[in-house]
Structure formats: structure tokens, C-alpha cells
Coordinates of C-alpha atoms in Angstrom, one line a residue:
X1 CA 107.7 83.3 190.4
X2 CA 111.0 81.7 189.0
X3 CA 109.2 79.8 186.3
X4 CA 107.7 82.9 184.8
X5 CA 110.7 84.8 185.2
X6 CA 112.8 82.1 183.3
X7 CA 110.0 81.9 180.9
X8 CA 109.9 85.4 179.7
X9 CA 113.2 86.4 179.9
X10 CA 113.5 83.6 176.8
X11 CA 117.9 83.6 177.5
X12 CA 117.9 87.3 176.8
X13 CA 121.1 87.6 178.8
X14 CA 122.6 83.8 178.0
X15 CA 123.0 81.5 175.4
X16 CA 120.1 79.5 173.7
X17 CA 120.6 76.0 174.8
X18 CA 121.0 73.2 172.2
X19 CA 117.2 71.8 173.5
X20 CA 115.3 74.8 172.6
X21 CA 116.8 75.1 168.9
X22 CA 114.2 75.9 166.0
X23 CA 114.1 74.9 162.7
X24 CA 114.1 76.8 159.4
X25 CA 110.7 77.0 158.7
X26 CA 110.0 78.3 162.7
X27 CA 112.6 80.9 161.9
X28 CA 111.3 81.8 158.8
X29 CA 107.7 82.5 159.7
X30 CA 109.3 85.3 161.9
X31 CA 111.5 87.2 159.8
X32 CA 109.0 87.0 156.8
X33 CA 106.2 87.7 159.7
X34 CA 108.3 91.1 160.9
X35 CA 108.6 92.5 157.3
X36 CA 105.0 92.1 155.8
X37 CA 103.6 95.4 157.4
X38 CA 102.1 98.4 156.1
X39 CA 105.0 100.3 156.2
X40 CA 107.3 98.1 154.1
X41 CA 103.9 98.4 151.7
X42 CA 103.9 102.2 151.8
X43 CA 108.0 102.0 151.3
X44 CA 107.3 99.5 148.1
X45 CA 105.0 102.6 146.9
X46 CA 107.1 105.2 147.4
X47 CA 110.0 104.1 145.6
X48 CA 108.2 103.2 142.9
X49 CA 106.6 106.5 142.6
X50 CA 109.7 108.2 142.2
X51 CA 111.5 105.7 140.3
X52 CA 109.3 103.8 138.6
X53 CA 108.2 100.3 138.9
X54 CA 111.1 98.7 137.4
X55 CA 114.0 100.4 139.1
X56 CA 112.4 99.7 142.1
X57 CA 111.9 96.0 141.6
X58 CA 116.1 95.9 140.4
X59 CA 117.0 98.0 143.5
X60 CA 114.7 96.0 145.7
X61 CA 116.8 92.8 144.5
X62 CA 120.2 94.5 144.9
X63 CA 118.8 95.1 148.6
X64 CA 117.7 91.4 148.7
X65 CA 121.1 90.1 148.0
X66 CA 122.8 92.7 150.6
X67 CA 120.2 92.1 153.0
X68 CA 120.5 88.2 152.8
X69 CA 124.0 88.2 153.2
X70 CA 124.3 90.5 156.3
X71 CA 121.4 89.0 157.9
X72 CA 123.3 85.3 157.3
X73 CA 126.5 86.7 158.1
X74 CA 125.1 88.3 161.8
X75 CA 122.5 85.0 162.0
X76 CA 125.3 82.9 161.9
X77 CA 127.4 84.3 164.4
X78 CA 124.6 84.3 166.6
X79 CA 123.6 80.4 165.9
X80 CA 127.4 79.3 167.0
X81 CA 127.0 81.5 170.6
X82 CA 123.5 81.3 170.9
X83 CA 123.4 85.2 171.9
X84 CA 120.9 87.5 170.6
X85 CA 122.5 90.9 168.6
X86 CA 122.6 92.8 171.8
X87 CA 124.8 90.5 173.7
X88 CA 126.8 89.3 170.5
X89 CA 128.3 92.7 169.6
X90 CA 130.1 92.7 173.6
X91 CA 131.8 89.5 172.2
X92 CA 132.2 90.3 168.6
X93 CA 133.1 94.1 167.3
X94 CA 132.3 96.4 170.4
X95 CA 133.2 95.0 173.6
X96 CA 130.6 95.2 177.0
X97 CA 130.5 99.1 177.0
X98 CA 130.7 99.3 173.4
X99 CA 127.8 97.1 172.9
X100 CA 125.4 100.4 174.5
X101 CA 125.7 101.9 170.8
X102 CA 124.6 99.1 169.1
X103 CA 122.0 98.6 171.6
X104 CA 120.6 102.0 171.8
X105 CA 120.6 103.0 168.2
X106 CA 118.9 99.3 166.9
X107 CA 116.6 99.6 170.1
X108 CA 115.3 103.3 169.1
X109 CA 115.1 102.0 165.4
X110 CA 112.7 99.2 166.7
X111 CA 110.8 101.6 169.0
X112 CA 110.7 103.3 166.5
X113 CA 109.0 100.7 164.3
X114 CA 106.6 100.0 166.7
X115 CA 105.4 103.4 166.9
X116 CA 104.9 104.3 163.6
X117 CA 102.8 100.9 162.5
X118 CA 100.9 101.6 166.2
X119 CA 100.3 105.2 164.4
X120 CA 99.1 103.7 161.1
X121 CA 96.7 101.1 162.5
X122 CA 95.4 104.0 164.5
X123 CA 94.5 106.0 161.2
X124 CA 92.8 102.6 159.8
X125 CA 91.0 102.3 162.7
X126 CA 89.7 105.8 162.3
X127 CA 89.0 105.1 158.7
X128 CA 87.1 101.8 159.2
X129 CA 85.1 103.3 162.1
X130 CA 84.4 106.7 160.6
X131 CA 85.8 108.0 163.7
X132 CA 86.7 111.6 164.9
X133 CA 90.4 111.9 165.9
X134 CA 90.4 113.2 169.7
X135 CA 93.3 112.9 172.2
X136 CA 90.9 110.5 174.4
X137 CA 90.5 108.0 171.6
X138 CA 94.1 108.0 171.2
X139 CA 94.9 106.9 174.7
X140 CA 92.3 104.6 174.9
X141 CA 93.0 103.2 170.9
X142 CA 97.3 103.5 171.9
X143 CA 96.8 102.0 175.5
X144 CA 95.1 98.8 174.3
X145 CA 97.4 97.9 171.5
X146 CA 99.9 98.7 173.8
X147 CA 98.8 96.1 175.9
X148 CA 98.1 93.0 173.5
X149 CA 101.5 93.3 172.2
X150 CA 103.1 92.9 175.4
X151 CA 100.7 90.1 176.5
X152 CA 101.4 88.4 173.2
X153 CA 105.2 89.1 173.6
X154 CA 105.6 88.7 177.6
X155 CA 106.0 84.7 177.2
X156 CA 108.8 84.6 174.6
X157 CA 110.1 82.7 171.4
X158 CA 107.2 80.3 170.6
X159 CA 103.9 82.2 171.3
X160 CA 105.5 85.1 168.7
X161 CA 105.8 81.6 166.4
X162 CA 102.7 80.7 166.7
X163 CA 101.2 84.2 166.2
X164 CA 103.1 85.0 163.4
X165 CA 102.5 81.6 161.1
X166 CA 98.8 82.2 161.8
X167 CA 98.3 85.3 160.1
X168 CA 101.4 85.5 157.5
X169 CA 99.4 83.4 155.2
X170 CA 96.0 85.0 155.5
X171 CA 97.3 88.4 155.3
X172 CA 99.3 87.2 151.9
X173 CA 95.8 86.0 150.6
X174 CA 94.3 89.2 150.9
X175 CA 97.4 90.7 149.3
X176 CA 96.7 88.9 146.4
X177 CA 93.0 89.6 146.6
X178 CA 93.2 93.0 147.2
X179 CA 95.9 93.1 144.3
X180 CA 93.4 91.4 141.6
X181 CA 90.3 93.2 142.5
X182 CA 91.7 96.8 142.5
X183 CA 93.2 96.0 139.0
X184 CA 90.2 94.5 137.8
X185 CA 88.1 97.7 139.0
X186 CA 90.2 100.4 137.9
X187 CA 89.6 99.1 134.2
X188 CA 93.8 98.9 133.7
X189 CA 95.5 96.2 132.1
X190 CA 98.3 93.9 134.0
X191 CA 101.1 95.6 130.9
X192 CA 100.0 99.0 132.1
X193 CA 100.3 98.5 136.2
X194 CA 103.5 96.5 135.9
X195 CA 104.8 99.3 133.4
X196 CA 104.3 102.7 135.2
X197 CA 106.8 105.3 135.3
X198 CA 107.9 107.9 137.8
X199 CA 104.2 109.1 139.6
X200 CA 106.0 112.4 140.9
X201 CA 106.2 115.6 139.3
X202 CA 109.7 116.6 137.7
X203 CA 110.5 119.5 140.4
X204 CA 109.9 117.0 143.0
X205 CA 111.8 114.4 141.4
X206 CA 115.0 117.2 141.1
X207 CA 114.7 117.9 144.8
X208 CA 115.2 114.1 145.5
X209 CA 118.2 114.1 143.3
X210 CA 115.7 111.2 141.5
X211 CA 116.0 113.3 138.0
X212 CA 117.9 110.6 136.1
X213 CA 117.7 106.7 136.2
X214 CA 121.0 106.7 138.3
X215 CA 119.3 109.0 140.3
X216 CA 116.3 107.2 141.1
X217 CA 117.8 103.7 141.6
X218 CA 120.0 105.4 144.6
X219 CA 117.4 107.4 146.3
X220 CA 115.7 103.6 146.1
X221 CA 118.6 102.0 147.4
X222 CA 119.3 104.2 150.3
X223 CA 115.4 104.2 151.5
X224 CA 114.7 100.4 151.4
X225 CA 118.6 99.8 153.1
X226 CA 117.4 101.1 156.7
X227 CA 114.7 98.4 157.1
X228 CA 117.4 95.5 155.3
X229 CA 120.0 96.7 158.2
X230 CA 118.0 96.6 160.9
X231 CA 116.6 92.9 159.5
X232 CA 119.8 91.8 159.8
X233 CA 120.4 92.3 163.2
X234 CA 116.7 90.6 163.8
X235 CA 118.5 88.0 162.2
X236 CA 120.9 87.4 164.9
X237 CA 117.9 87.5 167.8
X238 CA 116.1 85.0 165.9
X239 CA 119.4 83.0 164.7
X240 CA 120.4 82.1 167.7
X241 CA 117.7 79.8 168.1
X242 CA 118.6 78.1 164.3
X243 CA 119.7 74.0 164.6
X244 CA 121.7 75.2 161.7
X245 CA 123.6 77.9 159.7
X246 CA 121.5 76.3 156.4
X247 CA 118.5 77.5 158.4
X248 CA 119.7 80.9 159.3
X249 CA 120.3 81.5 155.2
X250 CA 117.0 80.2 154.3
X251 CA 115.3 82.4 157.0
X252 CA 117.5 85.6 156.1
X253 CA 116.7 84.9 152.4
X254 CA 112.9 84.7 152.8
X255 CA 112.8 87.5 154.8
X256 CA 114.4 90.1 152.7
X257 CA 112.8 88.6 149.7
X258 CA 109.3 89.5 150.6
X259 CA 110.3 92.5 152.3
X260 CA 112.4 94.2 149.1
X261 CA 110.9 92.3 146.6
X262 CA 107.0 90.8 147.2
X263 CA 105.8 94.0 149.8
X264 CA 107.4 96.1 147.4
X265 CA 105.3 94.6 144.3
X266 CA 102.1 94.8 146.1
X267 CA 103.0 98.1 147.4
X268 CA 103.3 99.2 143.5
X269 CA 100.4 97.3 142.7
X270 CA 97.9 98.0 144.3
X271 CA 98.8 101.8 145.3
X272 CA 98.8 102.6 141.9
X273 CA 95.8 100.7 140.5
X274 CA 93.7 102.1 143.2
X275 CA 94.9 106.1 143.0
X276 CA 92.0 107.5 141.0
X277 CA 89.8 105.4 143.7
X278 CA 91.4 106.7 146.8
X279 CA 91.9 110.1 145.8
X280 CA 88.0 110.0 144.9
X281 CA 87.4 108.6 148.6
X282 CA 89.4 111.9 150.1
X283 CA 87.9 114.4 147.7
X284 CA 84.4 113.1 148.4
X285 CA 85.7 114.2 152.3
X286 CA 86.6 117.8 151.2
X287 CA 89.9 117.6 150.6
X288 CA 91.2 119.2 147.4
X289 CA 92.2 117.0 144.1
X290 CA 95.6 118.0 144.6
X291 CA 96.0 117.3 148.3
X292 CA 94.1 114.6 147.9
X293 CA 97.0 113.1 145.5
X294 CA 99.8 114.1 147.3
X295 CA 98.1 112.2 150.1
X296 CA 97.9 109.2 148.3
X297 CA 101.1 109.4 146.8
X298 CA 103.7 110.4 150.0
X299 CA 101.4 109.8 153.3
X300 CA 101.6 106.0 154.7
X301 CA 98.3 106.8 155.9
X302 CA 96.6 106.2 152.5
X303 CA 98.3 102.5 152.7
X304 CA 96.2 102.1 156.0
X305 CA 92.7 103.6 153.9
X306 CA 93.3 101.4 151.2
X307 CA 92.7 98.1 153.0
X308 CA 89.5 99.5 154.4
X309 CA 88.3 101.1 150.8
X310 CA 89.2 98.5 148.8
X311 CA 88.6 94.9 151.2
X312 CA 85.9 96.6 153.5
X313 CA 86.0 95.2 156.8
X314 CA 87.8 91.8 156.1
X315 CA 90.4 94.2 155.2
X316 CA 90.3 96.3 158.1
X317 CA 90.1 93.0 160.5
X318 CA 93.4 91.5 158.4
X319 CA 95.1 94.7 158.9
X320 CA 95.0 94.8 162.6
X321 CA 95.8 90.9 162.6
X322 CA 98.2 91.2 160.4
X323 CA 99.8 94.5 162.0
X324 CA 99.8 92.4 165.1
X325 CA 102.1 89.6 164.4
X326 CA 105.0 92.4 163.2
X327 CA 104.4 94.7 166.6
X328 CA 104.9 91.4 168.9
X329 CA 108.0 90.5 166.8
X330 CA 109.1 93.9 166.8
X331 CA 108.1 94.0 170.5
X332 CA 110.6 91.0 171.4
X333 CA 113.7 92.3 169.3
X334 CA 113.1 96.0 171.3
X335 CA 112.9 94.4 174.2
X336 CA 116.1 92.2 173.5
X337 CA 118.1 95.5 173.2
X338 CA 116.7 97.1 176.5
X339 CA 117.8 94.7 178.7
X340 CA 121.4 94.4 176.7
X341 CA 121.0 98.2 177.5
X342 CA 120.0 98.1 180.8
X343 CA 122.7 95.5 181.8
X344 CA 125.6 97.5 180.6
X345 CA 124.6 100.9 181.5
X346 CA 122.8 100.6 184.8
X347 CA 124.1 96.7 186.3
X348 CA 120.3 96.1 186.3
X349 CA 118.7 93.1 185.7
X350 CA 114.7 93.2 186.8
X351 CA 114.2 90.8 183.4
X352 CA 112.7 91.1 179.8
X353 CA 109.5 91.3 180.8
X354 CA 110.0 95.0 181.8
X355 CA 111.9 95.5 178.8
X356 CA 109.0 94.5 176.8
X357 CA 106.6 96.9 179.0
X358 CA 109.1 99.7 178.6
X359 CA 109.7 99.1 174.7
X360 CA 105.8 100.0 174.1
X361 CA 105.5 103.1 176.5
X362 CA 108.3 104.3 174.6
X363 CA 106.7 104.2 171.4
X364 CA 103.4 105.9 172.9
X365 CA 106.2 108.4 174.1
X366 CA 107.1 108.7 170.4
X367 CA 103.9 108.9 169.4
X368 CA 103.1 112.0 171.6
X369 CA 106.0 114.0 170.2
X370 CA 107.6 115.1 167.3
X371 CA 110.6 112.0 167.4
X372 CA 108.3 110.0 165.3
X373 CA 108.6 112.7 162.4
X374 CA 112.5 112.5 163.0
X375 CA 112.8 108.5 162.8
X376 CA 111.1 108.7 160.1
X377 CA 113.6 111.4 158.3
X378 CA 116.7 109.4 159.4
X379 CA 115.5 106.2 158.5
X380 CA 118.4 106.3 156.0
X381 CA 120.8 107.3 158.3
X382 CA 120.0 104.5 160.4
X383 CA 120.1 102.2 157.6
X384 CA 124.1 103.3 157.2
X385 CA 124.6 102.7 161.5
X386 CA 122.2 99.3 161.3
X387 CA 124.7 97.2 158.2
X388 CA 127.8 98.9 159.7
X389 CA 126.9 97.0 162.5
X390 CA 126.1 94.2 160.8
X391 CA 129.4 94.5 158.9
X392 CA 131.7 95.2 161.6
X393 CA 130.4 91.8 163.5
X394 CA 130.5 89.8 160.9
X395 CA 134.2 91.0 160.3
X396 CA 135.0 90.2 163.8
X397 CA 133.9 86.7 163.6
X398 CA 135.3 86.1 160.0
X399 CA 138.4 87.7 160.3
X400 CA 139.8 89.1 163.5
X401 CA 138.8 86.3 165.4
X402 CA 140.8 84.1 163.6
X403 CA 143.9 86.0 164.9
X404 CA 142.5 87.0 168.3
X405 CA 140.6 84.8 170.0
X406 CA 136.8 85.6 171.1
X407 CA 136.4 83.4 174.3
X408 CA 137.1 86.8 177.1
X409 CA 135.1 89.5 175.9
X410 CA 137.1 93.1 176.4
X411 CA 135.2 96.3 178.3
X412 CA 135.9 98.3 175.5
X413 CA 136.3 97.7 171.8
X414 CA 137.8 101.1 170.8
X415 CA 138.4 99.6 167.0
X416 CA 134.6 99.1 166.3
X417 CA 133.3 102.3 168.0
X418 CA 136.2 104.1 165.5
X419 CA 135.0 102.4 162.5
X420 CA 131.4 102.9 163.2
X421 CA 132.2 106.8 163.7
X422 CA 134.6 107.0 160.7
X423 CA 132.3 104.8 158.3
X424 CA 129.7 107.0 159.3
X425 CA 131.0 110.7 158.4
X426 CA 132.8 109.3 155.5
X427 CA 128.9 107.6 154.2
X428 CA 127.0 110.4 155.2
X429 CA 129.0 113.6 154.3
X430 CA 132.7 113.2 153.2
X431 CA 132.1 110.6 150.1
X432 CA 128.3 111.1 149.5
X433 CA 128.6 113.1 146.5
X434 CA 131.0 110.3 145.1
X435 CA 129.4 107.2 146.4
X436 CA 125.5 108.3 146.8
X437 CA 124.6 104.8 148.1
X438 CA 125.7 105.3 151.4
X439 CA 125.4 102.0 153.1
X440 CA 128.0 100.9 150.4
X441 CA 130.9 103.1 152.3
X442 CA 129.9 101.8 155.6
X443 CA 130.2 98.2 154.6
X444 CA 133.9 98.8 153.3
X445 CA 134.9 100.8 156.4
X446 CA 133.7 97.8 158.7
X447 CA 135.4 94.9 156.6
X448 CA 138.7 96.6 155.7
X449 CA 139.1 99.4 158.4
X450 CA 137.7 97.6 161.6
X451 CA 140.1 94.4 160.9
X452 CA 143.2 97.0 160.3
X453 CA 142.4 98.6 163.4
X454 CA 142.0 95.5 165.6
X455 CA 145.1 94.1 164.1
X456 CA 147.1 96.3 164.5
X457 CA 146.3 97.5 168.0
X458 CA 147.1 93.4 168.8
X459 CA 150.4 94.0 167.2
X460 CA 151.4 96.6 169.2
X461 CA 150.4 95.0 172.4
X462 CA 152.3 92.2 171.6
X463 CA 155.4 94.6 170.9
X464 CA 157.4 94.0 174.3
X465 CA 159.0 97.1 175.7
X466 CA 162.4 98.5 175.4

């Protein structure tokens, strides 16, 4: 019993010892493993749909560069303790009971996560199958996934790996398959698909605030940020196992790259190629042309349908695969958080392996109310949360520490949980209609506010009294 409990709790609660280090290309196949999903595909369409496929590429890159750098900055920290996000933000930015915030809102993110790609291999599955949607299928379809991923994810760090190199590169070749043959069948040329404009109709574009160029490049910018935030704080669960801070970057960079850049591209790609041959797949259903196309063009469910219409059931077998390797990734980082959670709030420590059990009912929680709908429709906002995070621990370690040292970690970091508050409102409502990319604010207010704050709290402890 002590074997598998120090074999699934993978140092959840400790630091990685120097033995059980990775190396780059172990790190890497996880954070480019966790981003090449369908939803980071659907994400890639929908920018592009609005904006266009060249905005979308430039904003994906600006995204990349952010993304790299926060997940380096939060990866390294975590490489020189060893401690996973959860337990790195007591030490650095938040304090113990601080470190609940950062814990619970990157923990519901991830849920989060998890739910909605359960949710969208569901719909595949339906597709491939020809299947009737009933509430029995669901539990039975919800309750085995539910399962593999936490018997895939129960044993820690090097079965999700293993899982993850084995179907990165297969799922990439059918990518690239998939990408070729729809182009090749909807009789357009390679200029026209890596030309298109904005797919959307002009009074839907002016409710996104998408009616100019400026326009669409922020409304791009402030959808693909969430999933770049939250990366980076996968960055520092997977960091800490890094034999270097070289291997960190080269992990952080991979990842964002094909999550902004290469899943936005096929995304584009093959969504648009294949439009006239999905929306001909849910008219010959009975839906109307003009449902049918709004389908294709805003549900993430099409995404889903396209693997099976356009790669049959290779593509329905790849997608489940495929999906796999992200929900056991995802699986460990929610888990991660939990028990950081758990250990603060409650002084309970049973071990990860409940965590991991309790991350996926959660998402079939999710999944059986309307919470899914609202993660979805704050994804932004926790985009703005995820890199203030990021930001605020990296400005700890870079900065503060520097002054004050990090070896006693406080019970309450009041300066981080004001600068996460503050960089928050002024984001979200006070500077929006100045600054409209709202992670931008949020990064300011953690490396210039947070430091201030700190600072000048130590300076007025160290003030003797008259």
C-alpha cells in the first residue's frame, strides 16, 4: 500500500528529487501533447472566421511569444523548487492560504477542459456511430471515459509520457492528411484557403466589436490568451521535472507554437475547405442551410464531425486516441490543484489518486449542468486570472525575492491577492475600453504593482517603532 501510494501521488505535495528529472524532449511531448485537441482546432477556426486567416496567424504568434515567456518564466521557477504550480504560488506570490485562489480558479479551468473535450468526443462518437443521443448512453459513453483517464493518469509522470509521445505524431499525420485531402476535394486552390477573409456576416462581426482590423486582431488576442495562461501554469507542473531551465524554454516554446500557431492553421484549413461538405452532411440530416452553416461556423461540434466525414473511421479512432492523451494530461494538472486545494483548505491529505477520481466526476458534474456553457463564456476572463498568475510568480521570483528572501513561506500573501483583484477590475472593466487586450493590463499590474506592494509592506515592517 505505501508503494502505490508513493507512486501515484508523483511529489504532488514535495519537491521533484534530482533522480526523477526529465529531459526536454520528455517535457515537450506533454505540453505539445495537452494543446493538440479539438478544441484548440475549433478555437484556430473561430478566430479565423471572424478575423480572417491572416490576423489570426499574426495574433496566434503575438500569443506564441507571450505564452512562451510566461510559461518559461513559471517553468523555471518551478525547475529550481521542484514544486508543481499549486504548491509554488504558497512560496512565490500568494502565501499557503493565498495559494486556494490560484488553485481553485486553474483547477475549475482544467475541469473545465476536461469536460468540454469529454463533451466533444461524445458528439464524435454519436456521429461515427449514427447514434441517438439519450441520457443512458451518456452515462454509459461519460462513465467509461471517465474511467480510462483516471487509469491512464492514476500512476503519474511517465505513463502520461508514454501515452502522449504515442499518439502526438499519429494524430499530426492525420492532420496533415486530413488537411490535403479536404483541399484536394473541395476543388480550391492552396492561394485561395490560405487567403480567406472574415467567414461571419458584418452584423455579427459589429456585435463582436470584430468590424475593423484592430478589431478583429483583439477579439483574437483575448480568445486564444485563456488557453496560453492556463499553459503556462501546466508549465510549472511539468517544469519541475526539467534537468534544465534550457529544457523548460524549449518545452514552453513548442507548446505554445503548435497550440497558437500549427492547431490554429489546421483549424483554418481544413474548417474552411470542408464548409460546403459539412454543411451538405447536416442539411442531408434536415437541418436548414442556414443552421446548418452557423453550425459549422460557431459549434465545436462540427470540429468533432469533421474527423469522421472527412477520415471515416481512422479519423474517428485518431480522434478518441488523440483526445485521450490531452484528458490524461489534463487529468494530472487538475488533479495537481485538488490536492494543493485540499491541503490548504481542509488539512487533508488522502493522496492524488483521489484527486484524480474527483477531478473527472467533476467534469461529468459539469457536464450535467449549465457551468459548462459558463466556462466556456469566461474563457477570456480566465485567460486575464491564468497570466496574472503567471505574472505575479514570476515577479516574486525575479524581483521581490531578491529583496526578501523565499526560504519560509508566509500564511498569507495579502500583496498578490491585491494585485490579482486590482489587475483584474482594471483588465476587465475600468481600462477595457482603452486597452481592449485585457491580459495586457493584468501583466503590468502583477510586474509593477505586486513588487510595489510587497516592497513596501517589507519597508514598513522593517520601520522600528517610536
Amino acid at each position: 500500500m505505501a508503494a502505490l501510494s508513493k507512486s501515484t501521488d508523483d511529489h504532488s505535495l514535495e519537491s521533484v528529487p534530482d533522480s526523477e528529472r526529465q529531459s526536454w524532449l520528455q517535457l515537450t511531448w506533454n505540453t505539445t501533447g495537452i494543446v493538440t485537441t479539438l478544441i484548440q482546432i475549433f478555437l484556430g477556426a473561430l478566430v479565423t472566421f471572424v478575423a480572417g486567416i491572416w490576423i489570426g496567424i499574426i495574433a496566434g504568434l503575438v500569443v506564441t511569444v507571450v505564452g512562451a515567456l510566461l510559461g518559461w518564466g513559471v517553468g523555471h521557477v518551478a525547475f529550481k523548487t521542484g514544486l508543481a504550480s499549486s504548491m509554488l504560488c504558497r512560496q512565490h506570490g500568494f502565501g499557503r492560504k493565498g495559494s486556494v485562489l490560484v488553485a481553485l480558479t486553474f483547477g475549475f479551468m482544467i475541469v473545465g477542459f476536461i469536460a468540454l473535450e469529454n463533451a466533444l468526443l461524445y458528439k464524435g462518437l454519436l456521429f461515427w456511430l449514427g447514434l441517438e443521443d439519450t441520457v443512458g448512453l451518456q452515462v454509459l459513453v461519460y462513465g467509461v471515459m471517465s474511467i480510462v483517464w483516471i487509469l491512464l493518469t492514476a500512476f503519474g509522470f511517465q505513463v502520461v509520457a508514454r501515452f502522449s509521445s504515442i499518439t502526438l505524431v499519429a494524430f499530426l499525420a492525420l492532420l496533415v492528411y486530413m488537411m490535403f485531402d479536404v483541399i484536394h476535394t473541395s476543388g480550391q486552390s492552396w492561394e485561395t484557403v490560405l487567403n480567406f477573409g472574415a467567414q461571419f456576416p458584418p452584423e455579427a462581426l459589429t456585435a463582436m466589436g470584430a468590424d475593423t482590423d484592430m478589431g478583429k486582431f483583439v477579439f483574437c488576442i483575448n480568445v486564444l490568451i485563456g488557453s496560453a495562461g492556463a499553459l503556462a501554469l501546466i508549465d510549472g507542473d511539468l517544469g519541475r521535472y526539467a534537468k534544465s531551465s534550457k529544457g523548460v524554454l524549449v518545452a514552453a516554446i513548442f507548446g505554445n507554437v503548435f497550440m497558437d500557431i500549427v492547431m490554429l492553421v489546421f483549424g483554418a484549413v481544413i474548417m474552411y475547405a470542408g464548409t460546403e461538405k459539412l454543411v451538405q452532411y447536416y442539411v442531408e440530416r434536415g437541418m436548414a442551410h442556414d443552421a446548418a452553416l452557423q453550425a459549422v461556423l460557431q459549434s465545436p461540434d462540427s470540429v468533432a464531425a469533421a474527423f469522421v466525414i472527412f477520415a471515416g473511421s481512422l479519423g474517428a479512432i485518431m480522434l478518441f486516441l488523440a483526445q485521450g492523451k490531452a484528458q490524461v494530461l489534463n487529468t494530472y494538472s487538475a488533479s495537481l490543484s485538488l490536492t494543493g486545494l485540499s491541503d490548504v483548505a481542509f488539512g487533508w491529505r488522502p493522496g492524488r489518486i483521489l484527486f484524480v477520481i474527483l477531478a473527472n466526476v467533476l467534469a461529468c458534474l459539469m457536464l450535467a449542468g449549465s457551468i459548462l456553457e459558463w466556462v466556456n463564456g469566461f474563457i477570456t476572463v480566465l485567460g486575464v486570472l491564468t497570466t496574472c498568475f503567471a505574472g505575479i510568480i514570476i515577479a516574486d521570483y525575479l524581483i521581490v525575492s531578491r529583496v526578501i528572501p523565499s526560504n519560509s513561506i508566509s500564511e498569507m500573501n495579502w500583496s498578490g491577492v491585491i494585485t490579482v483583484c486590482i489587475g483584474f477590475i482594471l483588465a476587465h472593466y475600468v481600462l477595457k475600453s482603452w486597452i481592449p487586450i485585457e491580459f495586457a493590463t493584468s501583466l503590468v499590474a502583477s510586474f509593477v504593482l505586486y513588487p510595489t506592494l510587497r516592497l513596501t509592506a517589507r519597508r514598513k515592517q522593517a520601520i522600528p517603532a517610536v
